[in-house]
Coordinates of C-alpha atoms and ligand atoms in Angstrom, one line a residue:
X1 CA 0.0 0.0 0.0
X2 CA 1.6 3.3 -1.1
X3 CA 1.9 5.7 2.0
X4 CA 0.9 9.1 0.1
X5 CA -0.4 11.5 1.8
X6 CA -1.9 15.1 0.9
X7 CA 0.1 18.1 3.3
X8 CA -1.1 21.7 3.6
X9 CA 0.9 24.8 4.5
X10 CA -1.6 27.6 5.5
X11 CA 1.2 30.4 5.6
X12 CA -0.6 33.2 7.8
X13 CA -0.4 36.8 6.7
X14 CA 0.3 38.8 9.5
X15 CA -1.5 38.7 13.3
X16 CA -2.4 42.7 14.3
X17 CA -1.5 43.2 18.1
X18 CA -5.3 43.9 18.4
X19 CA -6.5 40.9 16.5
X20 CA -8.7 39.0 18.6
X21 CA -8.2 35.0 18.9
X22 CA -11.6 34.0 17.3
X23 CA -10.5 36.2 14.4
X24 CA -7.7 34.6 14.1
X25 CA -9.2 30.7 14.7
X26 CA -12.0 32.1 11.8
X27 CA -8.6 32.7 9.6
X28 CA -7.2 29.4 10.5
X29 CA -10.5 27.6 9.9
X30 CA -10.9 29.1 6.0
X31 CA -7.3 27.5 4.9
X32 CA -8.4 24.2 6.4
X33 CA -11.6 24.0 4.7
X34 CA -9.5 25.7 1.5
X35 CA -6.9 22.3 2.5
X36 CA -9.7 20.1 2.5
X37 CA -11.2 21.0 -1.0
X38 CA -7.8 20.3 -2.3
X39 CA -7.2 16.9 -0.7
X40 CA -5.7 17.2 2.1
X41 CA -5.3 15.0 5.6
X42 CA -2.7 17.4 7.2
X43 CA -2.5 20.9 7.7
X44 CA 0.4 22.7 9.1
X45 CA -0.2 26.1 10.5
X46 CA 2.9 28.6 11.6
X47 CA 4.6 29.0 15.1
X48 CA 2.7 31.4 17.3
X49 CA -0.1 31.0 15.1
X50 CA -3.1 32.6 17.5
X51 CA -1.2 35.8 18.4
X52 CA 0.8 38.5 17.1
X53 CA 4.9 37.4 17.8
X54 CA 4.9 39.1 21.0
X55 CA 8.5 38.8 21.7
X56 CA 9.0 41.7 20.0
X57 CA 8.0 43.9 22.6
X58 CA 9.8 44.5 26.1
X59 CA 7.9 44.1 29.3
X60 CA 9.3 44.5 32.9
X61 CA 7.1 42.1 34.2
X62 CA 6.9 39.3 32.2
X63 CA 3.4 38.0 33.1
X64 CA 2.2 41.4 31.2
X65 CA 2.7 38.9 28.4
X66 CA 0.5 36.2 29.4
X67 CA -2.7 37.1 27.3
X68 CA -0.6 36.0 24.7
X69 CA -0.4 32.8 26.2
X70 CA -3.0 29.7 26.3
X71 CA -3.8 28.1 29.3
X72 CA -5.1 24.9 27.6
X73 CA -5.5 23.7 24.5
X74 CA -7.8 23.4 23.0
X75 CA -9.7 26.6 24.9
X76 CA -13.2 27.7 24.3
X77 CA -11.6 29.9 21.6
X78 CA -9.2 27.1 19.9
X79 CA -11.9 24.3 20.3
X80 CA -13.7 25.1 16.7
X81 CA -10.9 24.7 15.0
X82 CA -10.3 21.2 16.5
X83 CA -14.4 20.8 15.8
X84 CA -13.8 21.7 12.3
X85 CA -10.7 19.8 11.8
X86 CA -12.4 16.6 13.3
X87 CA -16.0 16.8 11.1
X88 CA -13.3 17.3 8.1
X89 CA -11.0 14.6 8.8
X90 CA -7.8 17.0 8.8
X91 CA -5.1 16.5 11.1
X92 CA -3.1 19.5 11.9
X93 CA 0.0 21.4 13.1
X94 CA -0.5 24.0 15.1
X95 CA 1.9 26.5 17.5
X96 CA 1.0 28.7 20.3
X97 CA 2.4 29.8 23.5
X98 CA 1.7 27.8 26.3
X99 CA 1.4 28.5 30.1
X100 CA 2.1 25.8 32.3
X101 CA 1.2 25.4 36.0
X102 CA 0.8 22.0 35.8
X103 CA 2.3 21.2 39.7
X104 CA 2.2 24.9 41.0
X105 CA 4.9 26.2 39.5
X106 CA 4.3 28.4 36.0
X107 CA 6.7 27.1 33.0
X108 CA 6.2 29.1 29.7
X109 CA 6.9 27.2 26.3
X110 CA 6.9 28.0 23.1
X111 CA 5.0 25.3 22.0
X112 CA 3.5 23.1 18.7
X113 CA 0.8 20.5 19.1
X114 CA -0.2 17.6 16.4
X115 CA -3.5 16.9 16.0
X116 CA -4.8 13.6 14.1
X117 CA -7.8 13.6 11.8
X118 CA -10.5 12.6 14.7
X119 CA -9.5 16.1 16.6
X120 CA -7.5 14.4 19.4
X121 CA -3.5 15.6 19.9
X122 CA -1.3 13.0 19.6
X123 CA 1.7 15.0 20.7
X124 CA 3.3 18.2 22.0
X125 CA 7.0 19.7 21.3
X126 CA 8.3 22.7 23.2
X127 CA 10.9 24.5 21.2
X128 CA 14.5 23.8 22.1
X129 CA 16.6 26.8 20.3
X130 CA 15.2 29.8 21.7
X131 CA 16.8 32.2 19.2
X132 CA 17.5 36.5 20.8
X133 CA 18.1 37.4 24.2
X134 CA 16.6 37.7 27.8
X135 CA 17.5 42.0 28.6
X136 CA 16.2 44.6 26.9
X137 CA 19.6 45.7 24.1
X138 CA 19.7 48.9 22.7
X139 CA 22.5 47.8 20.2
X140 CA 19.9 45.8 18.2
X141 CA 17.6 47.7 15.6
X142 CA 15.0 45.3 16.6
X143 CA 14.2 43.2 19.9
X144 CA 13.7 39.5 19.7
X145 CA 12.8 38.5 23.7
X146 CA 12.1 34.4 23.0
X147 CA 15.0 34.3 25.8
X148 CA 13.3 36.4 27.8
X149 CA 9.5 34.8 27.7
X150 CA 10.0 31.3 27.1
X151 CA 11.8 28.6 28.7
X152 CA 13.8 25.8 26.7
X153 CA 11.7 23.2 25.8
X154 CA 11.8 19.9 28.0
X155 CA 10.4 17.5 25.8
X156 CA 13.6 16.9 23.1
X157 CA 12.7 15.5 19.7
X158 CA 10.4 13.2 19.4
X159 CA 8.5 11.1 16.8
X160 CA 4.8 10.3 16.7
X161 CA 3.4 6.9 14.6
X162 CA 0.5 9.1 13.1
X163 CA -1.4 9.0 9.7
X164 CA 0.5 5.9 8.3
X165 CA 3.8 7.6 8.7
X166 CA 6.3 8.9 11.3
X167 CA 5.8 12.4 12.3
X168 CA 8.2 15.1 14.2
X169 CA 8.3 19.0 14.5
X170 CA 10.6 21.0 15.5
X171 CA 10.0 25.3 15.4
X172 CA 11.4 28.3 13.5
X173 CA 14.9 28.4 14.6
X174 CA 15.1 24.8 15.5
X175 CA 15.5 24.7 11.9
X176 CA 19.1 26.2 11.2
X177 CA 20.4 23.4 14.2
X178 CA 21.6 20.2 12.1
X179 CA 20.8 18.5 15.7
X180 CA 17.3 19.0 15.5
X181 CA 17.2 17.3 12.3
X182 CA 19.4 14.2 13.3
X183 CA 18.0 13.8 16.6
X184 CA 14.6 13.1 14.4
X185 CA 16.6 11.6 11.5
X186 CA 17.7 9.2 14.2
X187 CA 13.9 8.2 15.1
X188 CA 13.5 7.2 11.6
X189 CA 11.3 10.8 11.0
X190 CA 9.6 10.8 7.7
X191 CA 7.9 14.0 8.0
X192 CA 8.8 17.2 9.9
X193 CA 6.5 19.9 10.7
X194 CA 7.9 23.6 11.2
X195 CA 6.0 27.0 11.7
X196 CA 8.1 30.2 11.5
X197 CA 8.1 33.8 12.2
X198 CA 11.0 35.2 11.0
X199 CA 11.7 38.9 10.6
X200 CA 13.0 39.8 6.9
X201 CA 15.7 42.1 8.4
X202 CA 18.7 41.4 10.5
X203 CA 18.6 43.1 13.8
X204 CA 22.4 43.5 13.8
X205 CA 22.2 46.9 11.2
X206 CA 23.2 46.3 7.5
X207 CA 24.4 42.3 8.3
X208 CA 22.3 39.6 6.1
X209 CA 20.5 41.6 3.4
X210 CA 16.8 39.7 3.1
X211 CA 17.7 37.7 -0.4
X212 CA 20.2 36.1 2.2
X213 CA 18.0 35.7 4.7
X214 CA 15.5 33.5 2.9
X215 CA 18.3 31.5 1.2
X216 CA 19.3 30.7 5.2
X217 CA 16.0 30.0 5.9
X218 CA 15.6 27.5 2.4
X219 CA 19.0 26.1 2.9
X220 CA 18.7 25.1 6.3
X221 CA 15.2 22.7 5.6
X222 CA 16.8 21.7 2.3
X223 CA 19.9 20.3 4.2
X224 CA 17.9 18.9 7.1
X225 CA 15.5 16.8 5.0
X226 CA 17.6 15.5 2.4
X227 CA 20.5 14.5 5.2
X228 CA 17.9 12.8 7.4
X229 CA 15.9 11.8 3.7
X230 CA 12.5 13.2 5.2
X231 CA 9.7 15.5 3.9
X232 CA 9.7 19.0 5.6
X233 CA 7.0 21.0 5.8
X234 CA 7.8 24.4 6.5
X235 CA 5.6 27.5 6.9
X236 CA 6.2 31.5 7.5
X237 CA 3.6 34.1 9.1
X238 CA 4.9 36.5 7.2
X239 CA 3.8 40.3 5.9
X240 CA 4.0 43.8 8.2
X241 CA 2.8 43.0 11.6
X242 CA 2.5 46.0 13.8
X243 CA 4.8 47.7 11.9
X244 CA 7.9 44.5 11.7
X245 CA 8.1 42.6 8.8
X246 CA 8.5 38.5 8.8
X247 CA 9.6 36.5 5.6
X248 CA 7.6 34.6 4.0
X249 CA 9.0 31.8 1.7
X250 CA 6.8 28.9 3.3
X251 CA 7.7 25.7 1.1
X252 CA 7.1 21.9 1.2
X253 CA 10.7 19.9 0.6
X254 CA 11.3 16.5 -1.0
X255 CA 13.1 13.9 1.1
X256 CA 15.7 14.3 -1.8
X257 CA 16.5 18.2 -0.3
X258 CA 13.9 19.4 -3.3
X259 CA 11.5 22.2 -3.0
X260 CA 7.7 21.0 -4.4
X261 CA 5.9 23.8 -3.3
X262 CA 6.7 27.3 -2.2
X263 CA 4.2 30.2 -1.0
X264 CA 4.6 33.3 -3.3
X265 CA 3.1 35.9 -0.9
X266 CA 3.4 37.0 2.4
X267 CA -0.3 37.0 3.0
X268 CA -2.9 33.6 4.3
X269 CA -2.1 31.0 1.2
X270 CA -2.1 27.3 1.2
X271 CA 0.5 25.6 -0.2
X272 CA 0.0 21.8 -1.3
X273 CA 1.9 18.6 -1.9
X274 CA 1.6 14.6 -2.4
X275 CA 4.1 13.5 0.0
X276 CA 4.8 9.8 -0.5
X277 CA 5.9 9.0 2.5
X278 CA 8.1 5.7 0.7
X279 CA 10.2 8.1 -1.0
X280 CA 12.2 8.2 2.2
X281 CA 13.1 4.9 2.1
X282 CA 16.1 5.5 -0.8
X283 CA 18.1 7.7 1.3
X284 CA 17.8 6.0 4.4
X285 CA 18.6 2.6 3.4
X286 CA 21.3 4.1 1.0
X287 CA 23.9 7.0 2.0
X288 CA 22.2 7.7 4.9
X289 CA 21.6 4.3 6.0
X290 CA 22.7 5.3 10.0
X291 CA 23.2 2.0 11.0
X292 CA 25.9 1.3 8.1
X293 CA 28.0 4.4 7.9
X294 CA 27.3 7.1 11.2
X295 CA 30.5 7.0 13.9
X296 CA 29.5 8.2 16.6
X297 CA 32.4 7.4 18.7
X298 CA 34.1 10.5 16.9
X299 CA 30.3 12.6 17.4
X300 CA 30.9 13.3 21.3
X301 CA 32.1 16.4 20.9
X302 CA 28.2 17.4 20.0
X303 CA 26.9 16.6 22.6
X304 CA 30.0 17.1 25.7
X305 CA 30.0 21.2 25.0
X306 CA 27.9 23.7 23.7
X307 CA 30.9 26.2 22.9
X308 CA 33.8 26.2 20.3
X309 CA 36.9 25.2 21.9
X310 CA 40.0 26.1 19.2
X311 CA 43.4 24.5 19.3
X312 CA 45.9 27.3 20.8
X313 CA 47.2 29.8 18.8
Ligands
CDT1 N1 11.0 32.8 15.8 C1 12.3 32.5 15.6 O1 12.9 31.6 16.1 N2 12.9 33.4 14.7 C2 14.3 33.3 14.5 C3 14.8 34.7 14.2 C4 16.0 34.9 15.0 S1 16.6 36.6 14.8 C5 17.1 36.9 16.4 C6 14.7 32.4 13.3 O2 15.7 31.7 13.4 O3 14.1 32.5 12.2

């Protein structure tokens, strides 16, 4: 039996500061009922996809931020989107900021859920590589607070057996580390779900002009899903949101590092592909067959130290 199955990308034009969440859910429900008229079983929606990307703004107090987090999931305003999703038979992809108090203590994630096609979530990832900085930094031309709001995540990489394949995610920056990608290359992944909200412009001045940025942002899923021969599917809120602008560039990728569909706005599109899950198979039973040619006894550098350590000059 051929394992193909039908993936959307609803890249999200921008989230307003004053948008409200049932908006937003109203938004998210039109691409998967656009999804569903094309075919599709899975949907995958962007990182922080209920809110504006929040991070952007410095607070003292940190909890001032916590409207922009959910409490549950779903909530009574997420829960029509799982209703919807469930009555249409579309699983789903879907990253928000979560507030944890399971066992007193508050924990804040920046988090992505997978739902199968009867509504229920088969798994949760917290993002690992939180990308900026924790202090306010008047150097920058922009802030990016991720350090600041969220926690790492706690959870590492792992894989789901859903929808007749095996499923990971990982979120936004997670993408540029090669160890995201092997750590789900190594549970056999055959499909990897990303959202993003990436801002066009470098905060450090003139540094990475935006035709760089997006081949970063291409190169880096390219690399991770041909070296760990998986499907990637990879998708932007992108467009002006108050007043900062985030790439768009969503795009679906081939287990053989090839681009099959790309997003040619910045505004709510749905990209589509046939991902035949089997075309992993040639890569990892062939040059990156794991078990025949990885050595890790020479890999424990990776994992010993986070830092470069040079010879001495
Ligand atoms: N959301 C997120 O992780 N964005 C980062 C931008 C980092 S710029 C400090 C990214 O890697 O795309």
């Amino acid at each position: 039996m051929p394992r193909k199955i039908t993936v959307g990308g609803a890249q999200l034009g921008p989230i307003q500061r004053a948008e409200s969440r049932t908006d937003v859910v109203r938004r998210l429900i039109d691409l998967l009922e656009k999804a569903h008229r094309r075919g599709c079983s899975l949907v995958v929606f962007p990182e922080l996809a209920l809110t504006t990307f929040f991070p952007r703004w410095y607070a003292d107090d940190i909890a001032e931020m916590d409207v922009y987090f959910e409490r549950e999931m779903p909530s009574a305003e997420t829960q029509p989107l799982f209703d919807r999703a469930r009555e249409l038979g579309v699983g789903f992809y879907l990253g928000y900021a979560e507030l944890d108090d399971q066992g007193g203590t508050l924990h804040r994630y920046n988090t992505a859920v997978l739902v199968d096609q009867t509504g229920s979530i088969v798994g949760k990832y917290r993002k690992v590589h939180l990308p900026g900085h924790k202090e306010f930094d008047d150097s920058l031309t922009r802030q990016h607070l991720e350090k600041r709001y969220f926690e790492p995540g706690d959870l590492g990489f792992p894989v789901w057996r859903s929808m007749d394949g095996v499923m990971g995610m990982c979120i936004c920056n997670d993408r540029r580390w090669p160890e995201t990608w092997r750590s789900l290359g190594m549970r056999g992944v055959e499909l990897v779900m990303l959202g993003y909200n990436t801002p066009t412009g470098n905060q450090h001045g003139g540094m990475e002009p935006p035709h760089q940025r997006m081949f970063h942002n291409h190169l880096s899923i390219q690399a991770g899903a041909y070296q760990n021969a998986t499907w990637a599917v990879a998708v932007a809120k992108a467009g002006v949101e108050d007043g900062h602008e985030l790439m768009g560039g969503s795009c679906i990728v081939s287990p053989q590092g090839e681009i099959v569909a790309l997003a040619s706005t910045v505004e709510d599109e749905l990209i589509v592909a046939d991902c035949d899950l089997d075309l992993c198979n040639f890569g990892k039973s062939t040059i990156f067959n794991f078990a025949a040619h990885r050595r890790p006894e020479h890999y424990k550098i990776i994992t010993e130290q986070a830092g470069v350590t040079p010879p001495k000059e």
